[in-house]
Amino acid sequence: MKIELTDKHIVLRRTVRSFADREIRPIAAAIDQEARFPWEVVEKMARLGYFGIQTPRELDGAGMDSLSYALIVEELSRASAGIGLCIAVHNSVALYPLLTFGSEAQKRRWVPPLARGERIGAFCLTEPNAGSDAAGIEATAVADGDGYRVNANKVFVTNGAVADVCLLFVRTGTTGGKEDISVVVAERETPGFAVGDLEDLCGMRANPVSSIRLCDCRVPAFNLLGRPGMGLQIGLAALDTGRVGIAAQALGIAQAALDESLRYARQRRQFGQPLARHQAIQMMIADMATRVDAARLMVYRAAALKDDGRPFGTQAAMAKLFASETATAVTDLAVQIHGGYGYSKAYPVERYYRDARVTRIYEGTSEVHRMVIARGVLG
Amino acid sequence: MKERHWIVCVKAVVLDAAAGPARRTAANSILNPFDAPALALAFDLRRILGGTVTTVSMGPPAAGPVLRETLALGADRAVLLCDPAMAGADTVATAAVLAAAVGQLSPVDLILFGTRSADSDTGQVGAQTATALRLPLVADVQTLVWHDGRCRVTRDCDGFLETYDLDFPAALTVRPEAAATGDLALGRLEAAFAGQGPHVWDLNRLGLSPGAAGQAGSPTVVRQLTPVGQRKTCRFIEGDDAAKADELVRRLVDGGLIG
């Protein structure tokens, strides 16, 4: 197969890179340090279509393919991983299930405002006692008249503090098994919906990750996505798509770390010559560039397979696993090349180092991804 | 009243300096940044006076994506002037081809150019095209307003602000401050690449002979491009902040770097 960017993808990459360099990069360190969600940039991105990348045009999206989505997330994450995360999650695990499993009426109601960026989406699966073990969730949606009464305590919700439309994984049955799990859409305005404190995270601090609690929250039956008991199916399909986004995000962080390391190694002199002339540094640069290149091929391949309508789940899991481990390895080497300055906020590599770490944890840990890959390989 | 027609001549410029004559590809070509304000000004004119905006570029097939970018930004139509016999053109031969295209796209109200290209940097093509078409030209336009049914433009020249009233058709070269350029929306980019691309016109379509275009039609030839190294020196300015600022300004003025 051919993994090649078309003219459209080349122009798109340049367009997004130029926007990110001008609008996001200059504030990236500040929004990280202040843990601030930059509404001023987010609103511009909304007007430009970044919140509806793969949403069809008739639902007010840009109607782009998965490779375009990956390129956009990569380029945004190269400037600020927290902003890249906002766009990745909103477009994949929040919008994708609505587009794939939503009824026509549900799509008409929720998708256009999300695609226009007037409302922000979130995916609420993780709970204090259920992370990798998704079937262990305790949130409930009990039938109540013509709807459900929902009680839930969701944690580590990406976009949580700004989310308007949340896909909530809940138990609608009482067997205790995974067939009880369903997805309901909960909107911020609903009485009983409460946003908790921001999580005080190591990285991704520009994203308002928070907990979300629903206490006796009445949700109409209309808000059930798919059928009762389809929750895990919806979740797994969403995560297959989401993996491409997180892999692209990790790739963007790794590329940023490589870029900074190249710049620093050429400029910083030790023992009478630039760092780039020292073989020890060259070995690190070679490893970094090789891993980034391989990660890029894997991410683009997974996206291209999805665009071709071919099975891509295993390849997306491989891309997510490899790109996230690449990001942590490459940012670690970037800090090493920068020495003491790399451990200081005077240079961006310490931020990349912190941001990279979570890509091995969220939307499926590396260990869960190895399980997914093994299942795909062993059959 | 006839529909207005605004033509913007644009160039796909190479991102990196070439060691010799540049070979353009989709990956290394971008819309000349100095042309973006001319395009934005054409969109402003369309918004105020109506009509259509056509973008025109002479270049290899690799210039096609740049013209699609102009469609994504809002152009109604794009025309790529592309023929192997156009290769190696200097500014005179480029102007001859652009003038032939404008002739075929006429009637036209205003032809807009950037002030120069970011790669070859001559600043000659706008003036030469206007000359070939025997149209009035105002160069380095900073503002444009519609005033009493005429186009009023201003330009800064040696410390004087010159104001001109123009009848159409005419040509302008446009400075970056004349119009605010916008960001490209993703949906428009997708639509521009999914829809019909630029029309492609060769010499035959333009009614030009091979001798009038490309290297054959060029009175000048670039023999060699040689990078010129710049020697960087560092001088420290002593004193308190105010004294240092004064001294810095004096040195910049003396060096002719600021006026």
XYZ file of C-alpha atoms in Angstrom:
638
model
C 0.000 0.000 0.000
C 1.007 3.563 -0.594
C 1.360 5.829 2.410
C 1.709 9.155 0.720
C 0.310 12.569 1.429
C -1.823 13.993 -1.360
C -1.596 17.644 -2.416
C -4.589 18.305 -0.167
C -2.837 16.786 2.828
C 0.323 18.786 2.108
C -1.607 22.070 1.951
C -3.584 21.069 5.044
C -0.439 20.304 7.051
C 1.074 23.639 6.069
C -2.160 25.458 6.909
C -2.451 23.909 10.369
C 1.254 24.306 11.123
C 1.117 27.967 10.200
C -1.967 28.507 12.388
C -0.413 26.616 15.312
C 2.904 28.469 15.030
C 1.167 31.827 14.980
C -1.705 31.325 17.423
C -0.783 28.469 19.771
C 2.993 28.123 20.089
C 3.498 31.639 21.517
C 1.110 30.910 24.409
C 1.864 27.213 24.873
C 4.216 27.633 27.854
C 1.902 30.129 29.590
C -1.286 28.070 29.269
C 0.627 25.058 30.581
C 1.955 26.941 33.602
C -1.346 28.667 34.327
C -3.380 25.505 33.587
C -5.584 27.728 31.437
C -7.892 26.686 28.599
C -7.281 29.343 25.916
C -10.803 30.256 24.841
C -9.465 33.024 22.595
C -7.710 30.446 20.399
C -10.372 27.777 20.782
C -13.026 30.153 19.441
C -10.886 30.885 16.379
C -10.402 27.164 15.853
C -14.142 26.638 16.115
C -14.760 29.180 13.333
C -12.170 27.435 11.159
C -13.737 23.983 11.480
C -11.338 22.258 13.896
C -14.242 20.911 15.957
C -15.863 19.065 13.055
C -12.904 17.653 11.152
C -14.477 14.362 10.075
C -18.090 15.359 10.514
C -19.960 15.363 7.180
C -20.547 18.746 5.592
C -24.329 18.357 5.807
C -23.938 18.283 9.595
C -21.763 21.425 9.514
C -18.430 19.616 9.578
C -15.420 19.847 7.302
C -15.970 16.349 5.874
C -12.306 15.377 5.996
C -10.711 11.931 6.108
C -8.871 10.195 8.944
C -5.433 11.013 7.580
C -6.378 14.710 7.625
C -7.554 14.288 11.219
C -4.242 12.667 12.189
C -2.225 15.428 10.490
C -4.242 18.136 12.244
C -3.855 16.554 15.692
C -0.126 15.996 15.058
C 0.475 19.609 14.068
C -1.594 21.078 16.907
C 0.141 18.810 19.434
C 3.510 19.897 18.119
C 2.632 23.366 19.421
C 0.531 22.438 22.474
C -0.369 18.878 23.407
C -3.222 20.113 25.609
C -4.899 21.811 22.630
C -4.213 18.796 20.432
C -5.873 16.654 23.094
C -8.980 18.839 23.176
C -9.419 18.517 19.407
C -8.538 14.806 19.318
C -11.027 13.812 21.997
C -13.823 16.088 20.800
C -13.566 14.821 17.207
C -13.001 11.144 17.925
C -14.417 9.634 21.086
C -17.094 12.320 21.539
C -18.328 12.951 17.980
C -17.547 9.617 16.334
C -19.983 7.529 18.458
C -22.753 10.065 17.867
C -22.140 9.896 14.112
C -21.876 6.106 14.068
C -24.469 4.994 16.600
C -26.783 8.006 16.832
C -30.251 8.063 15.274
C -30.923 10.698 12.629
C -32.775 12.781 15.224
C -29.905 12.481 17.700
C -27.361 13.471 15.060
C -29.417 16.500 14.016
C -29.703 17.596 17.622
C -26.179 17.152 18.921
C -23.740 16.986 16.008
C -24.028 20.399 14.263
C -23.385 22.515 17.398
C -20.484 20.203 18.312
C -19.043 20.366 14.784
C -19.287 24.159 14.797
C -17.446 24.213 18.123
C -20.328 25.991 19.829
C -20.480 23.071 22.239
C -17.633 20.863 23.406
C -17.817 17.113 23.758
C -16.399 14.668 26.293
C -16.162 10.894 26.752
C -16.889 9.800 30.310
C -15.819 6.244 30.962
C -13.203 6.234 33.716
C -14.307 6.082 37.353
C -12.362 5.967 40.616
C -12.645 2.149 40.596
C -12.780 1.459 36.849
C -10.109 2.429 34.370
C -8.609 -0.303 32.220
C -11.377 -2.564 33.539
C -14.115 -0.703 31.654
C -16.702 -3.387 32.476
C -16.265 -2.546 36.143
C -18.022 0.811 36.032
C -20.502 1.593 38.789
C -22.454 4.529 37.301
C -26.137 3.758 36.904
C -29.029 4.885 34.727
C -32.234 3.519 36.198
C -35.426 3.561 34.129
C -37.643 6.290 35.531
C -40.850 7.191 33.705
C -39.993 8.171 30.129
C -36.278 8.404 30.818
C -33.475 7.513 33.190
C -32.296 8.686 36.561
C -28.505 8.838 36.332
C -25.957 8.689 39.124
C -22.330 8.756 38.133
C -18.896 9.799 39.333
C -16.556 10.104 36.355
C -12.933 11.115 36.750
C -10.087 12.245 34.484
C -12.563 13.564 31.930
C -10.663 15.297 29.115
C -12.354 18.650 28.294
C -14.386 17.963 31.462
C -14.598 21.492 32.835
C -15.737 22.926 29.492
C -17.778 20.002 28.173
C -21.387 20.632 27.175
C -22.232 17.207 25.743
C -20.939 14.133 27.581
C -21.079 10.530 26.451
C -21.621 8.765 29.721
C -21.002 5.044 30.263
C -23.562 3.723 32.739
C -25.211 0.519 33.891
C -28.804 0.242 32.681
C -29.247 -3.396 33.738
C -28.855 -5.267 36.981
C -27.068 -8.501 35.983
C -23.709 -7.031 36.938
C -22.236 -8.117 33.620
C -20.905 -6.113 30.708
C -24.228 -6.520 28.901
C -25.627 -4.000 31.397
C -23.461 -1.205 30.087
C -25.010 1.512 27.912
C -24.181 5.018 26.774
C -26.393 7.992 27.564
C -25.794 11.548 26.466
C -25.772 13.983 29.373
C -25.839 17.712 28.794
C -24.284 20.256 31.091
C -27.522 22.197 31.643
C -29.329 19.171 33.064
C -30.187 19.573 36.754
C -27.939 17.307 38.818
C -24.981 17.608 36.412
C -21.922 19.003 38.202
C -18.337 19.604 37.149
C -15.790 18.809 39.838
C -12.409 20.389 40.448
C -9.751 20.417 37.780
C -7.363 17.504 38.076
C -3.926 18.832 39.069
C -2.005 16.908 36.441
C 1.668 16.492 35.632
C 1.152 17.403 31.976
C -1.551 18.364 29.456
C -2.275 21.239 31.788
C -3.874 23.430 29.101
C -6.692 20.919 28.918
C -9.332 21.305 31.632
C -9.365 17.658 32.700
C -11.821 17.313 35.586
C -14.249 15.006 37.291
C -17.950 15.078 36.430
C -20.692 14.013 38.803
C -24.344 13.334 38.081
C -26.613 13.110 41.066
C -30.189 11.902 40.455
C -29.948 13.528 37.054
C -33.056 13.017 34.866
C -32.116 12.143 31.281
C -34.816 11.518 28.622
C -34.983 8.110 26.918
C -34.096 9.978 23.685
C -30.563 10.373 25.071
C -29.775 6.648 25.013
C -27.185 6.059 22.282
C -27.815 2.855 20.333
C -29.624 0.147 22.274
C -29.418 -0.750 25.972
C -26.361 -2.943 26.544
C -24.392 -1.580 23.560
C -22.091 0.435 25.788
C -18.932 -1.609 25.472
C -19.408 -2.022 21.718
C -19.742 1.751 21.355
C -16.805 2.341 23.670
C -14.494 -0.052 21.844
C -15.413 1.398 18.430
C -14.807 4.899 19.771
C -11.469 3.894 21.245
C -10.349 2.279 17.971
C -10.856 5.666 16.329
C -9.507 7.550 19.304
C -6.256 5.605 19.199
C -5.360 7.177 15.861
C -5.800 10.591 17.461
C -3.739 9.844 20.571
C -1.051 8.249 18.414
C -0.981 11.390 16.258
C -0.791 13.493 19.389
C 2.172 11.498 20.721
C 3.809 11.839 17.314
C 3.379 15.621 17.419
C 4.961 15.821 20.880
C 7.869 13.617 19.774
C 8.433 15.715 16.653
C 8.443 18.903 18.730
C 11.057 17.364 21.057
C 13.191 16.343 18.091
C 12.880 19.829 16.533
C 13.987 21.506 19.764
C 16.848 19.049 20.213
C 18.152 19.680 16.696
C 18.025 23.427 17.262
C 19.766 23.180 20.628
C 22.388 20.681 19.475
C 23.413 22.965 16.625
C 23.568 26.069 18.787
C 24.932 24.911 22.165
C 28.723 24.574 22.322
C 30.621 22.350 24.730
C 34.285 21.322 24.593
C 34.820 23.864 21.802
C 32.229 22.628 19.339
C 28.464 22.409 18.898
C 26.748 19.520 20.694
C 25.735 18.202 17.267
C 29.402 17.428 16.554
C 29.667 15.103 19.569
C 29.065 11.494 18.672
C 27.158 10.778 21.893
C 24.597 13.414 20.917
C 24.490 12.182 17.313
C 23.567 8.693 18.568
C 20.656 10.147 20.513
C 19.498 12.268 17.577
C 19.656 9.266 15.239
C 17.548 7.159 17.601
C 15.037 9.959 18.053
C 14.668 10.645 14.319
C 14.332 6.944 13.506
C 11.642 6.369 16.098
C 9.711 9.462 15.092
C 9.838 8.435 11.443
C 8.623 4.912 12.224
C 5.850 6.261 14.449
C 4.731 8.604 11.673
C 4.507 5.737 9.169
C 2.458 3.659 11.623
C 0.080 6.506 12.464
C -0.495 7.435 8.828
C -0.949 3.775 7.891
C -3.635 3.248 10.522
C -5.445 6.374 9.325
C -5.111 5.379 5.667
C -6.508 1.896 6.395
C -9.506 3.455 8.092
C -10.010 5.770 5.120
C -9.899 2.757 2.796
C -12.633 1.076 4.839
C -10.266 -1.754 5.783
C -9.784 -3.257 9.256
C -7.526 -0.933 11.188
C -8.054 -1.732 14.889
C -4.848 -3.715 15.408
C -2.789 -1.243 13.372
C -4.291 1.674 15.315
C -3.395 -0.064 18.581
C 0.146 -0.677 17.306
C 0.441 2.961 16.240
C -0.828 4.202 19.620
C 1.487 1.878 21.545
C 4.551 2.689 19.470
C 3.934 6.434 19.103
C 3.256 6.923 22.819
C 6.339 4.942 23.839
C 8.294 6.873 21.208
C 7.049 10.150 22.657
C 8.203 9.278 26.164
C 11.573 7.955 24.942
C 12.220 10.877 22.599
C 11.224 13.561 25.092
C 13.457 11.880 27.675
C 16.392 12.070 25.258
C 15.481 15.674 24.443
C 15.795 16.559 28.141
C 19.112 14.684 28.240
C 20.478 16.618 25.248
C 19.457 19.900 26.878
C 21.126 18.903 30.155
C 20.224 21.120 33.103
C 18.356 23.518 30.842
C 16.165 20.630 29.733
C 15.003 20.223 33.304
C 14.108 23.897 33.474
C 11.009 25.711 32.296
C 13.294 27.996 30.305
C 13.103 25.441 27.483
C 9.969 23.671 26.208
C 11.370 20.130 26.374
C 10.462 19.703 30.039
C 6.847 20.419 29.068
C 7.030 17.879 26.246
C 8.482 15.361 28.730
C 5.530 15.867 31.103
C 2.935 15.913 28.297
C 4.263 12.750 26.658
C 3.944 10.569 29.748
C 0.162 10.335 29.798
C -0.061 9.174 26.176
C 1.009 5.756 27.492
C -1.868 5.788 29.962
C -5.025 7.364 28.571
C -7.412 5.936 26.003
C -5.953 2.564 26.927
C -2.644 1.955 28.676
C 0.307 0.469 26.815
C -0.432 -2.810 28.583
C -4.066 -2.852 27.408
C -2.841 -2.037 23.903
C -0.480 -5.002 24.001
C -3.497 -7.147 24.908
C -5.455 -5.705 21.974
C -2.535 -6.254 19.613
C -1.952 -9.805 20.846
C -5.638 -10.570 20.311
C -5.399 -9.181 16.769
C -2.234 -11.127 15.997
C -3.192 -14.411 17.669
C -6.770 -14.291 16.481
C -24.718 47.195 -14.872
C -22.160 44.596 -15.856
C -20.777 42.266 -13.223
C -17.445 43.302 -11.773
C -14.430 41.103 -12.396
C -11.364 41.155 -10.190
C -8.272 39.250 -11.333
C -5.454 38.442 -8.928
C -2.145 37.224 -10.336
C -0.415 34.932 -7.868
C 2.738 32.871 -7.754
C 3.626 29.543 -6.175
C 6.975 30.296 -4.570
C 9.526 27.814 -3.267
C 9.997 27.608 0.473
C 13.759 27.101 0.517
C 16.444 28.863 -1.456
C 17.602 26.654 -4.300
C 21.208 26.139 -5.304
C 20.257 26.832 -8.939
C 17.062 27.368 -10.916
C 14.292 26.314 -8.542
C 12.287 23.146 -9.154
C 8.830 23.553 -7.708
C 6.881 20.673 -6.170
C 3.602 20.658 -4.249
C 5.543 20.017 -1.036
C 7.995 22.894 -1.426
C 5.635 25.493 -2.946
C 3.454 27.957 -1.116
C 1.256 30.863 -2.099
C 3.591 33.846 -2.330
C 2.940 35.613 1.001
C 3.078 38.998 -0.770
C 0.154 37.924 -2.998
C -2.154 37.087 -0.076
C -3.017 40.767 0.634
C -3.835 41.329 -3.068
C -6.221 38.385 -2.874
C -7.736 39.684 0.365
C -8.234 43.118 -1.233
C -10.017 41.493 -4.184
C -12.349 39.748 -1.716
C -13.002 43.117 -0.038
C -13.870 44.638 -3.438
C -16.174 41.722 -4.231
C -17.922 42.176 -0.891
C -18.447 45.905 -1.524
C -19.074 45.988 -5.279
C -20.012 42.391 -6.113
C -18.622 40.413 -9.007
C -16.234 37.502 -9.229
C -12.608 36.932 -8.309
C -10.347 34.983 -10.660
C -6.850 33.930 -9.661
C -4.223 33.371 -12.350
C -0.788 31.842 -12.030
C 1.893 30.828 -14.484
C 3.729 27.780 -13.288
C 4.293 24.035 -13.453
C 1.589 21.531 -12.413
C 2.991 21.811 -8.860
C 1.451 25.303 -8.732
C -2.003 23.685 -8.986
C -2.402 23.102 -5.205
C -1.561 26.753 -4.556
C -4.352 27.787 -6.928
C -6.695 25.377 -5.154
C -5.679 27.144 -1.956
C -6.872 30.425 -3.512
C -10.182 28.712 -4.300
C -10.378 27.583 -0.667
C -9.706 31.143 0.463
C -12.660 32.305 -1.633
C -11.715 32.776 -5.296
C -14.530 31.934 -7.707
C -12.284 30.579 -10.427
C -8.601 29.792 -10.900
C -6.545 29.484 -14.050
C -3.158 27.789 -14.218
C -1.037 28.860 -17.166
C 1.053 25.787 -17.705
C 3.122 24.667 -20.654
C 6.642 23.226 -20.843
C 7.475 26.106 -23.209
C 6.765 28.583 -20.365
C 9.681 27.234 -18.303
C 12.647 29.477 -17.605
C 10.656 32.693 -18.102
C 12.065 35.981 -16.894
C 9.740 38.794 -15.816
C 9.113 40.035 -19.383
C 8.074 36.609 -20.660
C 5.991 36.020 -17.502
C 4.203 39.340 -18.031
C 3.545 38.452 -21.679
C 1.845 35.205 -20.660
C -0.147 36.826 -17.843
C -1.241 39.647 -20.177
C -2.430 37.117 -22.753
C -4.435 35.333 -20.053
C -5.964 38.567 -18.766
C -6.895 39.399 -22.357
C -8.800 36.138 -22.579
C -10.423 36.616 -19.171
C -11.569 40.170 -19.967
C -13.625 42.159 -19.361
C -11.852 42.929 -16.106
C -12.142 45.838 -13.697
C -8.964 45.550 -11.691
C -5.885 43.354 -11.886
C -4.155 42.964 -8.549
C -0.615 41.802 -7.826
C 1.519 41.453 -4.727
C 4.401 43.889 -4.570
C 6.981 41.179 -5.219
C 7.573 37.461 -4.921
C 9.227 35.922 -1.912
C 11.621 33.848 -4.012
C 12.869 35.868 -6.997
C 11.974 39.220 -5.440
C 12.043 41.356 -8.612
C 8.836 43.358 -8.085
C 8.604 43.813 -11.860
C 5.827 41.514 -13.063
C 2.871 43.669 -11.996
C 4.211 46.747 -13.776
C 5.290 44.809 -16.855
C 1.911 43.087 -17.181
C 0.079 46.419 -16.889
C 2.412 47.844 -19.539
C 1.789 44.902 -21.858
C -1.959 45.463 -21.440
C -1.573 49.261 -21.760
C -3.397 49.716 -18.464
C -2.737 52.349 -15.804
C -0.900 50.990 -12.747
C -0.486 52.250 -9.218
C 2.285 50.428 -7.410
C 2.662 49.776 -3.664
C -0.944 50.614 -2.822
C -1.545 50.945 0.913
C -5.254 51.756 1.020
C -8.160 51.466 -1.370
C -11.588 53.027 -0.917
C -14.584 53.365 -3.188
C -15.232 57.102 -3.452
C -17.890 58.822 -5.597
C -18.064 55.943 -8.010
C -14.296 55.788 -8.459
C -11.513 53.800 -6.938
C -9.296 55.916 -4.672
C -5.928 54.502 -3.665
C -3.025 55.825 -1.662
C 0.660 55.020 -1.628
C 3.530 56.257 0.473
C 6.378 57.600 -1.631
C 9.492 59.174 -0.128
C 7.609 60.571 2.833
C 4.630 61.835 0.796
C 1.230 60.169 0.742
C 0.095 60.046 -2.872
C -3.648 59.728 -3.561
C -4.971 58.602 -6.929
C -8.463 58.244 -8.345
C -8.622 55.444 -10.879
C -11.060 54.475 -13.565
C -11.373 50.795 -14.377
C -9.816 48.851 -15.910
C -6.552 49.348 -14.087
C -3.831 47.414 -12.278
C -2.445 47.665 -8.763
C 0.414 46.171 -6.834
C -0.713 45.845 -3.242
C 1.274 46.272 -0.064
C 0.612 43.895 2.872
C -1.108 46.571 4.975
C -3.814 47.151 2.312
C -6.005 44.225 3.420
C -6.187 41.753 6.261
C -5.618 38.166 5.221
C -7.709 35.421 6.797
C -7.052 31.880 7.957
C -8.062 28.994 5.788
C -11.119 27.115 7.048
C -10.846 23.325 6.952
C -14.216 22.791 5.252
C -13.333 25.203 2.472
C -9.967 23.523 1.981
C -11.662 20.125 1.691
C -14.247 21.484 -0.754
C -11.593 23.171 -2.894
C -9.675 19.922 -3.268
C -12.811 17.843 -3.827
C -14.293 20.192 -6.430
C -13.155 21.295 -9.846
C -9.583 22.507 -9.713
C -8.004 25.290 -11.706
C -8.553 25.517 -15.436
C -5.276 24.727 -17.176
C -4.363 26.811 -20.201
C -1.368 26.118 -22.407
C 0.270 28.404 -24.976
C -2.088 27.214 -27.656
C -5.090 28.156 -25.533
C -3.527 31.566 -24.938
C -2.795 32.069 -28.630
C 0.907 32.625 -27.971
C 3.814 31.240 -29.952
C 6.577 29.371 -28.089
C 8.965 32.180 -28.973
C 6.929 34.655 -26.888
C 7.120 32.641 -23.672
C 9.535 30.879 -21.373
C 13.243 31.074 -21.862
C 12.813 31.740 -25.599
C 10.803 34.888 -24.869
C 13.108 36.103 -22.096
C 15.637 38.840 -22.756
C 17.470 37.867 -19.546
C 18.787 34.528 -18.325
C 19.805 33.582 -14.794
C 23.279 32.127 -15.264
C 24.100 31.337 -11.663
C 22.813 31.685 -8.121
C 25.511 31.925 -5.480
C 24.764 32.122 -1.769
C 26.381 35.146 -0.192
C 27.595 34.513 3.322
C 26.840 37.163 5.902
C 29.489 37.950 8.452
C 27.896 38.512 11.825
C 29.582 40.770 14.309
C 28.582 41.701 17.821
C 29.112 45.103 19.375
C 28.217 45.893 22.958
C 26.603 49.215 23.820
C 27.404 50.534 27.270
C 25.521 52.937 29.528
C 22.132 53.117 31.206
C 19.013 51.907 29.403
C 18.076 55.296 27.930
C 21.616 55.923 26.696
C 21.818 52.434 25.214
C 18.513 52.931 23.377
C 19.629 56.296 21.998
C 22.938 54.853 20.851
C 21.213 51.844 19.246
C 18.838 54.118 17.318
C 21.731 56.351 16.223
C 23.693 53.378 14.906
C 20.664 51.989 13.038
C 20.005 55.406 11.448
C 23.674 55.857 10.555
C 23.693 52.412 9.013
C 20.687 53.285 6.856
C 18.654 50.505 8.462
C 15.909 52.809 9.724
C 14.942 56.208 8.375
